[in-house]
XYZ file of C-alpha atoms in Angstrom:
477
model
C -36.710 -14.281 18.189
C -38.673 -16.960 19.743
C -41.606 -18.044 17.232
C -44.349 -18.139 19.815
C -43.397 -13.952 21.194
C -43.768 -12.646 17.754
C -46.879 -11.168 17.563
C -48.583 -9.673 14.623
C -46.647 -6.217 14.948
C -43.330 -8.445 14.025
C -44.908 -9.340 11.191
C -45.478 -6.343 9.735
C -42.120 -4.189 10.643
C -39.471 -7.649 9.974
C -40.685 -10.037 8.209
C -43.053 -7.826 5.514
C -40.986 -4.610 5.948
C -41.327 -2.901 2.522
C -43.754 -5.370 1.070
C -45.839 -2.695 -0.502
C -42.715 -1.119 -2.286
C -42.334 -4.571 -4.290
C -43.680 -4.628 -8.136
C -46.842 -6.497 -8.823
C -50.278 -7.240 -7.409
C -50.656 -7.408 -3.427
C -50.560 -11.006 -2.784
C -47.317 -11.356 -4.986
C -45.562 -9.248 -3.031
C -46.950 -10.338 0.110
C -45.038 -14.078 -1.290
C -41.951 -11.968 -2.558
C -41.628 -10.603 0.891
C -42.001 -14.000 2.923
C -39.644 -15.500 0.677
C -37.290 -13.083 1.188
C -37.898 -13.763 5.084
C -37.313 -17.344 4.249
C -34.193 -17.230 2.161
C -33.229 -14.461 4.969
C -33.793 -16.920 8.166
C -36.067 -14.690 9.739
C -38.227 -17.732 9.728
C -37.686 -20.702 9.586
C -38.709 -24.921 8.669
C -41.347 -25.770 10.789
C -42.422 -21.863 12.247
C -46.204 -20.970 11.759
C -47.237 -17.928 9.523
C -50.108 -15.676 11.163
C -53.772 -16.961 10.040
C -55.258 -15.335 7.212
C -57.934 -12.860 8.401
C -55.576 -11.552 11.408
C -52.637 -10.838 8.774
C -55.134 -9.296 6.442
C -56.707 -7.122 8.870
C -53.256 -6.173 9.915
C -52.403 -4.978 6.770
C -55.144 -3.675 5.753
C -56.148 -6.389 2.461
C -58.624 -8.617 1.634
C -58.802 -12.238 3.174
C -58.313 -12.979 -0.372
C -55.302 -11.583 -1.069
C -53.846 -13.451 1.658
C -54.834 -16.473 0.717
C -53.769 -16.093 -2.911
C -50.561 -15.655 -1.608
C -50.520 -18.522 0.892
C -51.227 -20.417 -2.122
C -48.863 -19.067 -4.286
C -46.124 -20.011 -1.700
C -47.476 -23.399 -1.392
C -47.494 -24.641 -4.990
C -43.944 -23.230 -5.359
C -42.895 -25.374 -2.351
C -42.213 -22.545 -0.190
C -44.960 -23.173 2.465
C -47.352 -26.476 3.680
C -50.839 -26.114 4.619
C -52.425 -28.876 7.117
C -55.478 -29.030 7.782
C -56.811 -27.728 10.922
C -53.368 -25.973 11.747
C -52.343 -23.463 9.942
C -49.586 -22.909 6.944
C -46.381 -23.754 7.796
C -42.644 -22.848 6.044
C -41.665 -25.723 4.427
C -38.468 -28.142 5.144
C -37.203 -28.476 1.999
C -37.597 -32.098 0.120
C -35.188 -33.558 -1.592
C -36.491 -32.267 -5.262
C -36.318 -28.844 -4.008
C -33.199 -29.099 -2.104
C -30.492 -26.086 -1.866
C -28.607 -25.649 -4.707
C -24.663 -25.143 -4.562
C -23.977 -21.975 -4.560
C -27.035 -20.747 -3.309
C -28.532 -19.340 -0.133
C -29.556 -22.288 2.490
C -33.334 -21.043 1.723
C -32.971 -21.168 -1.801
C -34.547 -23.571 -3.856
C -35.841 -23.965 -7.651
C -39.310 -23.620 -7.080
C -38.335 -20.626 -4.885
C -36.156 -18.952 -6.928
C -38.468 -18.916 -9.716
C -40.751 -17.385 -8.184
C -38.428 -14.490 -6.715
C -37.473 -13.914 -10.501
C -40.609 -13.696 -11.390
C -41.373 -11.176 -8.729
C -38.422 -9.519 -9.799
C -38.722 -8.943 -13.247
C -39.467 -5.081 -14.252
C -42.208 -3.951 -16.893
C -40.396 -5.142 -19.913
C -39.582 -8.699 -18.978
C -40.710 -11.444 -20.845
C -41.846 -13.864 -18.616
C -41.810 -17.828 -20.893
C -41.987 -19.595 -17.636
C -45.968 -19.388 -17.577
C -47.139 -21.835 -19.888
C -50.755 -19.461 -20.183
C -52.173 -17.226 -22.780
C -50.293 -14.186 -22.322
C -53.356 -11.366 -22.805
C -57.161 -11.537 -23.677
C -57.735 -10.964 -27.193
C -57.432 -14.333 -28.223
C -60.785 -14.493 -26.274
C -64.236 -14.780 -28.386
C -66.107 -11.461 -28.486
C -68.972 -11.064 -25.603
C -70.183 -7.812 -25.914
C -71.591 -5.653 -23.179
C -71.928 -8.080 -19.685
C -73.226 -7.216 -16.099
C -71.775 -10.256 -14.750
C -73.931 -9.753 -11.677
C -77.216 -8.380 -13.161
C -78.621 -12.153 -12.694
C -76.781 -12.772 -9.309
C -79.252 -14.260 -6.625
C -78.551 -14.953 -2.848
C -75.359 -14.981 -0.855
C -73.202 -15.883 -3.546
C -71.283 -18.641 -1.349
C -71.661 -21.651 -3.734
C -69.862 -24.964 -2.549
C -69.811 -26.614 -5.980
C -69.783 -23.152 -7.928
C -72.795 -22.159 -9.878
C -75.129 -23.871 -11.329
C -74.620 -21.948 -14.530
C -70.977 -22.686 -14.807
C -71.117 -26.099 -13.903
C -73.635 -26.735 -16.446
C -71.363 -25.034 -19.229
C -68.389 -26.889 -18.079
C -70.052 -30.190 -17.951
C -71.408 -29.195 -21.595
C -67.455 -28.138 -22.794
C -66.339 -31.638 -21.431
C -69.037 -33.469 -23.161
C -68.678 -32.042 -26.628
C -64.894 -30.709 -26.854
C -63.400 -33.051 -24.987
C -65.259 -36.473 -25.138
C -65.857 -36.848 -21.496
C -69.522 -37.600 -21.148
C -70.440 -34.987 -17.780
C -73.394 -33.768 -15.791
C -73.430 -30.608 -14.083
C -73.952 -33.040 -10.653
C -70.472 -34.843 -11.583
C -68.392 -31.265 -10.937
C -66.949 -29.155 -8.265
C -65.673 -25.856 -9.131
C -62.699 -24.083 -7.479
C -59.813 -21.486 -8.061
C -57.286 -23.443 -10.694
C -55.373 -26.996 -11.134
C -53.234 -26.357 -7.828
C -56.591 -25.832 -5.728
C -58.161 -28.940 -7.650
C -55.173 -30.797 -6.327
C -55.290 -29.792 -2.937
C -58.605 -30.770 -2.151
C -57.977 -34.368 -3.724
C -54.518 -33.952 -1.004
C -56.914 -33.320 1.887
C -59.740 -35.895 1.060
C -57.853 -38.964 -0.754
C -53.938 -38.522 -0.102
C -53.451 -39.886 3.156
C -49.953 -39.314 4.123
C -47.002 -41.610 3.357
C -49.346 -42.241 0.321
C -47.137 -42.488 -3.167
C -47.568 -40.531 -6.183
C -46.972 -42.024 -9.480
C -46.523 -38.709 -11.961
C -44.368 -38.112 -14.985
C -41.185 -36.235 -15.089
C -40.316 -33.385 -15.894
C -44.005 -32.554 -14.662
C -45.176 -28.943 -15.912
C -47.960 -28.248 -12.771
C -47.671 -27.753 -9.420
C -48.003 -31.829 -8.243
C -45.279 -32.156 -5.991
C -45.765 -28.767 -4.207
C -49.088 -29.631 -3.676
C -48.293 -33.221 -2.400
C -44.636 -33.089 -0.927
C -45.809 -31.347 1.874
C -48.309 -33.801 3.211
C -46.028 -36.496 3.403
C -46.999 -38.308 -0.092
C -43.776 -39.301 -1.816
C -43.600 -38.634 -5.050
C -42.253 -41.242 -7.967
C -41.334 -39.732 -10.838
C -41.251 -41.908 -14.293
C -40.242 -41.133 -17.780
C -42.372 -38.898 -20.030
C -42.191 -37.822 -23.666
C -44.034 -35.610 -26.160
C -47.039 -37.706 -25.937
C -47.125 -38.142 -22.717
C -46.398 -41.029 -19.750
C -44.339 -43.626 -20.376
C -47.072 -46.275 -19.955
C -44.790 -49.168 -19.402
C -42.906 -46.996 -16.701
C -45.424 -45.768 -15.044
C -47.054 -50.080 -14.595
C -43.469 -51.030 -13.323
C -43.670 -48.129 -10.780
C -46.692 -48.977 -9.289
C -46.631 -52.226 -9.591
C -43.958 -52.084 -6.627
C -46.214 -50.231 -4.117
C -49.718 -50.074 -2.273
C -52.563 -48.293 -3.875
C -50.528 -45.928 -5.386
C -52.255 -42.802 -6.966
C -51.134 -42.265 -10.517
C -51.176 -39.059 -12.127
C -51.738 -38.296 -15.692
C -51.694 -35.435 -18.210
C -53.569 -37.003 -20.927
C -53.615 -34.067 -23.618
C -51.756 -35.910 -26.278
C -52.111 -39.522 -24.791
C -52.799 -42.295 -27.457
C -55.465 -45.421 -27.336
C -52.174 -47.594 -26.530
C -51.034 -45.488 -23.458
C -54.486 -44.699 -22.526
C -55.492 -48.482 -21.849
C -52.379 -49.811 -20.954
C -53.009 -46.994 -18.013
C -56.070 -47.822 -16.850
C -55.167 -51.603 -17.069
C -52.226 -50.461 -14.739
C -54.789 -48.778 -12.123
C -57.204 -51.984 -12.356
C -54.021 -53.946 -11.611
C -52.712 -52.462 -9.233
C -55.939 -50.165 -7.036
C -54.530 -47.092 -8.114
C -56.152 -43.956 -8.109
C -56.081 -42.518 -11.035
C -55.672 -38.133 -11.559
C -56.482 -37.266 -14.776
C -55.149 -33.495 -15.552
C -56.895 -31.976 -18.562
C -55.771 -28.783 -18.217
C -54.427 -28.852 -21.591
C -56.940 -31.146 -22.971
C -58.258 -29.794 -26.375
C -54.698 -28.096 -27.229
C -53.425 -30.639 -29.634
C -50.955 -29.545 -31.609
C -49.829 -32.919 -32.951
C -50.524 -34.535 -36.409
C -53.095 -37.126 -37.063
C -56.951 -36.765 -35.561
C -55.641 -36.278 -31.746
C -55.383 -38.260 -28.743
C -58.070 -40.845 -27.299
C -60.246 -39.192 -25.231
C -60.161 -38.724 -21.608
C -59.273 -41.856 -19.611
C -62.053 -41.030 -17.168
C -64.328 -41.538 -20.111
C -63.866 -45.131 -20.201
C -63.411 -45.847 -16.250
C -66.032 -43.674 -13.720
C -63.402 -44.410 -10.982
C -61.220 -42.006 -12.372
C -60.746 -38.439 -10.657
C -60.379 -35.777 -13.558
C -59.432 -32.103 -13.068
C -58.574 -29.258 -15.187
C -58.781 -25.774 -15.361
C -59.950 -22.662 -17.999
C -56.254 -21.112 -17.744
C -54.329 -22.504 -20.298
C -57.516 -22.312 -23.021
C -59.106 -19.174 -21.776
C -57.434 -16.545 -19.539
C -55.233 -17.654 -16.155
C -57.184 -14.664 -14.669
C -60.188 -15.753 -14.510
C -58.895 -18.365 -11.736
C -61.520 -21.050 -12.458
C -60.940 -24.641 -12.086
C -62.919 -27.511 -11.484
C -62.860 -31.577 -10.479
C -64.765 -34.459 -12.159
C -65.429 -36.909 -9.385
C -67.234 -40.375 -8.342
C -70.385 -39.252 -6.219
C -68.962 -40.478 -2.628
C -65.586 -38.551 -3.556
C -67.545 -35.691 -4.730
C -69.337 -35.630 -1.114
C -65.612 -36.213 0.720
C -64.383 -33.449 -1.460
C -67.176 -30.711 -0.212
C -66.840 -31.785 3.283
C -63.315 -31.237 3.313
C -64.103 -27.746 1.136
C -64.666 -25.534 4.212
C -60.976 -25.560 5.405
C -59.542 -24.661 2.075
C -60.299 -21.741 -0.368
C -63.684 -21.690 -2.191
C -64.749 -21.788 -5.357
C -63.680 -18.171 -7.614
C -66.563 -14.983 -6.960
C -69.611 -15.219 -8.886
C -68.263 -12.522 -11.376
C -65.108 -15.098 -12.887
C -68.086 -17.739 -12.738
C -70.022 -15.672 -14.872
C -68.065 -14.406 -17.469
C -66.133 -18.579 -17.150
C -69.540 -19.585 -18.427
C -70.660 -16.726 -21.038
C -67.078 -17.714 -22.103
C -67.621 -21.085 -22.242
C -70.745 -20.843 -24.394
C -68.889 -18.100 -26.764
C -66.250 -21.052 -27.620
C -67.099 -23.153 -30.589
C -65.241 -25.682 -33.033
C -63.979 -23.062 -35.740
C -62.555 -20.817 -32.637
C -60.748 -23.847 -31.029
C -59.088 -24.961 -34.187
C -57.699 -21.024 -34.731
C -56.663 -20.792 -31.460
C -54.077 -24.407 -32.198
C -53.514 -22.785 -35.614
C -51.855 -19.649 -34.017
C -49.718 -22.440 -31.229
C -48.431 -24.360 -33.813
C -47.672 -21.592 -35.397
C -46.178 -19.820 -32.451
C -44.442 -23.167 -31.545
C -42.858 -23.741 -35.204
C -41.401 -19.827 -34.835
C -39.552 -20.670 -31.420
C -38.366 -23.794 -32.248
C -36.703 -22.216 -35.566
C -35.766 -19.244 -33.580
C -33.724 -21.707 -30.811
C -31.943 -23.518 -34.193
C -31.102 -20.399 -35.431
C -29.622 -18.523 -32.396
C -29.275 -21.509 -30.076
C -28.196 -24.321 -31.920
C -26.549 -25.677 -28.863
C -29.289 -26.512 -27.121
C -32.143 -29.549 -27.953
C -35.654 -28.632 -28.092
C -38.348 -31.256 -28.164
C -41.466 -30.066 -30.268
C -44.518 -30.235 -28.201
C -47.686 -32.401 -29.007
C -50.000 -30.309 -26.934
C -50.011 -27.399 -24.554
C -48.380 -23.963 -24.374
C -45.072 -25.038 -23.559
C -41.857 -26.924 -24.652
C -38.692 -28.104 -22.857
C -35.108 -27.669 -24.488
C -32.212 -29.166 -23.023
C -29.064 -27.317 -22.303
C -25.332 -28.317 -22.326
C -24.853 -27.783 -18.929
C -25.623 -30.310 -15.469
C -28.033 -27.463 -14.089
C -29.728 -24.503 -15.506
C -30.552 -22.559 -12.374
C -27.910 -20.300 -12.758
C -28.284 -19.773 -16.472
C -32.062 -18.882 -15.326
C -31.318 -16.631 -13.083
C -28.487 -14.838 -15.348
C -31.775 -14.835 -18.236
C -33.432 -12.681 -15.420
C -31.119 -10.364 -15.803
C -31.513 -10.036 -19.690
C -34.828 -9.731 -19.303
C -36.598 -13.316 -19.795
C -37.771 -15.241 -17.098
C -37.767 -19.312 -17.988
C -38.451 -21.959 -16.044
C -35.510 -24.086 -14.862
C -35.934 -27.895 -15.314
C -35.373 -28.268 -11.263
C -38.523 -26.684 -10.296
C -40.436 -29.004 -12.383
C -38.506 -32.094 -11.725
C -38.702 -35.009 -8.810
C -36.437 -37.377 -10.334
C -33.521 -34.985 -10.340
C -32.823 -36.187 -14.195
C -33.757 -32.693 -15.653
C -31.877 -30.015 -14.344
C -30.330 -29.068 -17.870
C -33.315 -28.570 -18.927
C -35.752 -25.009 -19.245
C -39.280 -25.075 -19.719
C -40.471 -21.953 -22.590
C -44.081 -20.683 -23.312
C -44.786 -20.771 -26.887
C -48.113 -18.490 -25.837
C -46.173 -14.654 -26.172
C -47.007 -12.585 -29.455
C -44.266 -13.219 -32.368
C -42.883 -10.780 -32.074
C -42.009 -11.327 -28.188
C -40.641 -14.606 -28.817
C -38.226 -13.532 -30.904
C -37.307 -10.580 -28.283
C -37.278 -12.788 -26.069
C -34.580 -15.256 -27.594
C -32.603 -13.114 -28.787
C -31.953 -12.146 -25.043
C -31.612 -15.680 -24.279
C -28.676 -15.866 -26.753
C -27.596 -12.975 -25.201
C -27.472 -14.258 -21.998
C -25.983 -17.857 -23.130
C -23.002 -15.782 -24.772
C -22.417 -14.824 -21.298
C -22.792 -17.837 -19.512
C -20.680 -19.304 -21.421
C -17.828 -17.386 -21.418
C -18.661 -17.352 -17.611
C -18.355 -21.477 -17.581
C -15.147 -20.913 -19.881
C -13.590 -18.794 -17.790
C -14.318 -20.902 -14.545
C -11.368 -23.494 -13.614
């Protein structure tokens, strides 16, 4: 059917067709159902999806739900959104190309997200690299989170009251002297990143970013027209020396940087890399203050020692992914780009997450931080003996920080192996959706953050499921 007669009726009864029969919240299976579409060839590279408040209407959601989903598609690659336009399927890049023995719409990023959509009530799901409940959380007591609420509630930097506890969090967990004034909140990472895509990306614009890379970088980028240069990476992060030749070679490159584990070497052989070269420099701190590593920990934040350096992180990996709160640490005149550019994209979470973000914030002390890395390391010692134990094929590499490590497997590509997981009941990560160098597609990505006693469910399945892979690839001439 020609893209410009389908009106919002052929939405609803082709393309979304059973969309509310699908498991999960609404704007999941709003992206289950237009990936389906996709991997279907009901639509196609390049063809428009409705805007968001017609489709909602239509359907009878919130705006927000529709967005959430828009933006779930994008960060897994499936969709672009341009400024000004309108969101867009995706022609696939070469990191997320088809994979043999796939469907032409198929893709890693994809795929994992159709497993995840998938997956019934008692699936383990290790490819989310977040705290898997709440009660880790510190106590709050009874909370009206809008008894103090004032005004419209439309905040363009997020509330004062957040922003001040975030800027406090930065200053004395994380070493990064902030002001309230220096931040901009918004809904996660991925929406960090796509405001710093809008307002300092232009496109054709190179990315400099480690590989395998754990967030969603490339989906963010890729579809802008930013090509993406991936460089070596190990438990500690960047390869330093890597990452200098690689940008050495090009024009104002933008380097990006997960600095939770980063040493003083790496950390100013960076930033002489960016003075060298007029990079701009993303600093992720997502993970930042979830060092599992020996010694003291890592230097602290590179944008401590250089103002020119754009830093963004979110509360999801040391909180609760649900609370959807984010934020960006910029220089004042990309601040002011950044809020201009604001309107066109979603904004910051409701004044409830922003409320309970901050009461959170200012429940989180020293003693609770260093329980909360007591129970990862322990979590992470348990799977890694778990793997030896049941899996001694494959090659895990311990991780330094963060709620996730990457084992290798004897095989050239683990998207098949992942899906086959699925159907044991464990959804993983394969190393192609979180790779643009194409080096690390044996690889799987596994959250250390379940309960005990689900990570060793949870490989046990796994074994299960390489038993039959195996015999699968023995069996195969």
């Amino acid at each position: 059917m020609d893209q410009k007669n389908r009106d919002i009726g052929w939405w609803l009864r082709v393309a979304l067709d059973g969309w509310r029969d699908l498991p999960g919240p609404r704007y999941r299976r709003l992206a289950a159902a237009l990936t389906a579409a996709v991997e279907r060839r009901l639509i196609a590279a390049g063809d428009r999806l409705p805007a968001e408040r017609p489709l909602a209407d239509a359907l009878s959601v919130s705006r927000g739900t529709v967005v959430r989903c828009f933006d779930e598609l994008a960060a897994s690659g499936v969709v672009e959104r341009i400024q000004g336009s309108g969101t867009f399927v995706r022609a696939r890049p070469s990191w997320t190309g088809a994979l043999p023995g796939h469907g032409a719409g198929e893709n890693p990023a994809s795929a994992l997200l159709r497993r995840r959509h998938a997956g019934e009530s008692g699936t383990i799901d290790l490819s989310l690299s977040v705290p898997a409940g709440t009660d880790h959380l510190p106590p709050l007591g009874a909370l009206d989170p809008l008894a103090e609420a004032e005004g419209h509630g439309l905040h363009p930097a997020g509330t004062a009251e957040l922003r001040t506890a975030l800027a406090d969090h930065l200053t004395h967990r994380l070493r990064l002297p902030t002001t309230a004034e220096q931040l901009i909140v918004t809904s996660g990472t991925r929406h960090a990143l796509a405001l710093l895509a809008a307002a300092a990306v232009p496109p054709g614009r190179t990315v400099v970013a480690a590989c395998p890379y754990g967030g969603g970088l490339p989906g963010t980028l890729a579809g802008r027209g930013a090509r993406v240069v991936g460089v070596p990476a190990d438990a500690w992060g960047i390869d330093a020396s890597a990452a200098h030749r690689a940008a050495s070679r090009l024009s104002a490159p933008v380097l990006h940087v997960d600095s939770a584990a980063l040493g003083a070497s790496r950390r100013e052989a960076l930033l002489h890399t960016a003075r060298r070269t007029g990079a701009l420099v993303v600093e992720d701190l997502a993970q930042a203050g979830l060092y599992l590593g020996p010694g003291d920990g890592p230097a602290p934040p590179l944008a401590a020692a250089d103002d020119g350096v754009v830093a963004v992180g979110s509360l999801s990996r040391t909180l609760w992914a649900g609370l959807r709160v984010g934020w960006i640490r910029a220089p004042e005149a990309l601040r002011d780009e950044l809020l201009h550019v604001r309107p066109a994209h979603e904004p910051a979470p409701g004044v409830p997450s922003q409320v309970w973000a901050a009461r959170l914030l200012r429940a989180v002390d020293d003693a609770w931080l260093e329980r909360l890395r007591q129970a990862l390391r322990a979590r992470r010692d348990l799977l890694l003996a778990l793997l030896a134990r049941h899996l001694p094929a494959w090659r895990p590499e311990p991780s330094v920080a963060g709620l996730s490590l990457w084992a290798a497997l004897p095989v050239t590509d683990s998207e098949t192996y992942a899906h086959l997981a699925t159907r044991y009941g464990v959804v993983v990560a394969p190393g192609a959706a979180h790779c643009v160098c194409g080096r690390h597609r044996a690889g799987v990505r596994l959250s250390i953050a379940e309960a005990p006693h689900r990570l060793e469910a949870a490989v046990d399945r796994l074994a299960a499921a390489w038993e039959h892979h195996a015999r699968d690839l023995a069996a195969t001439p």
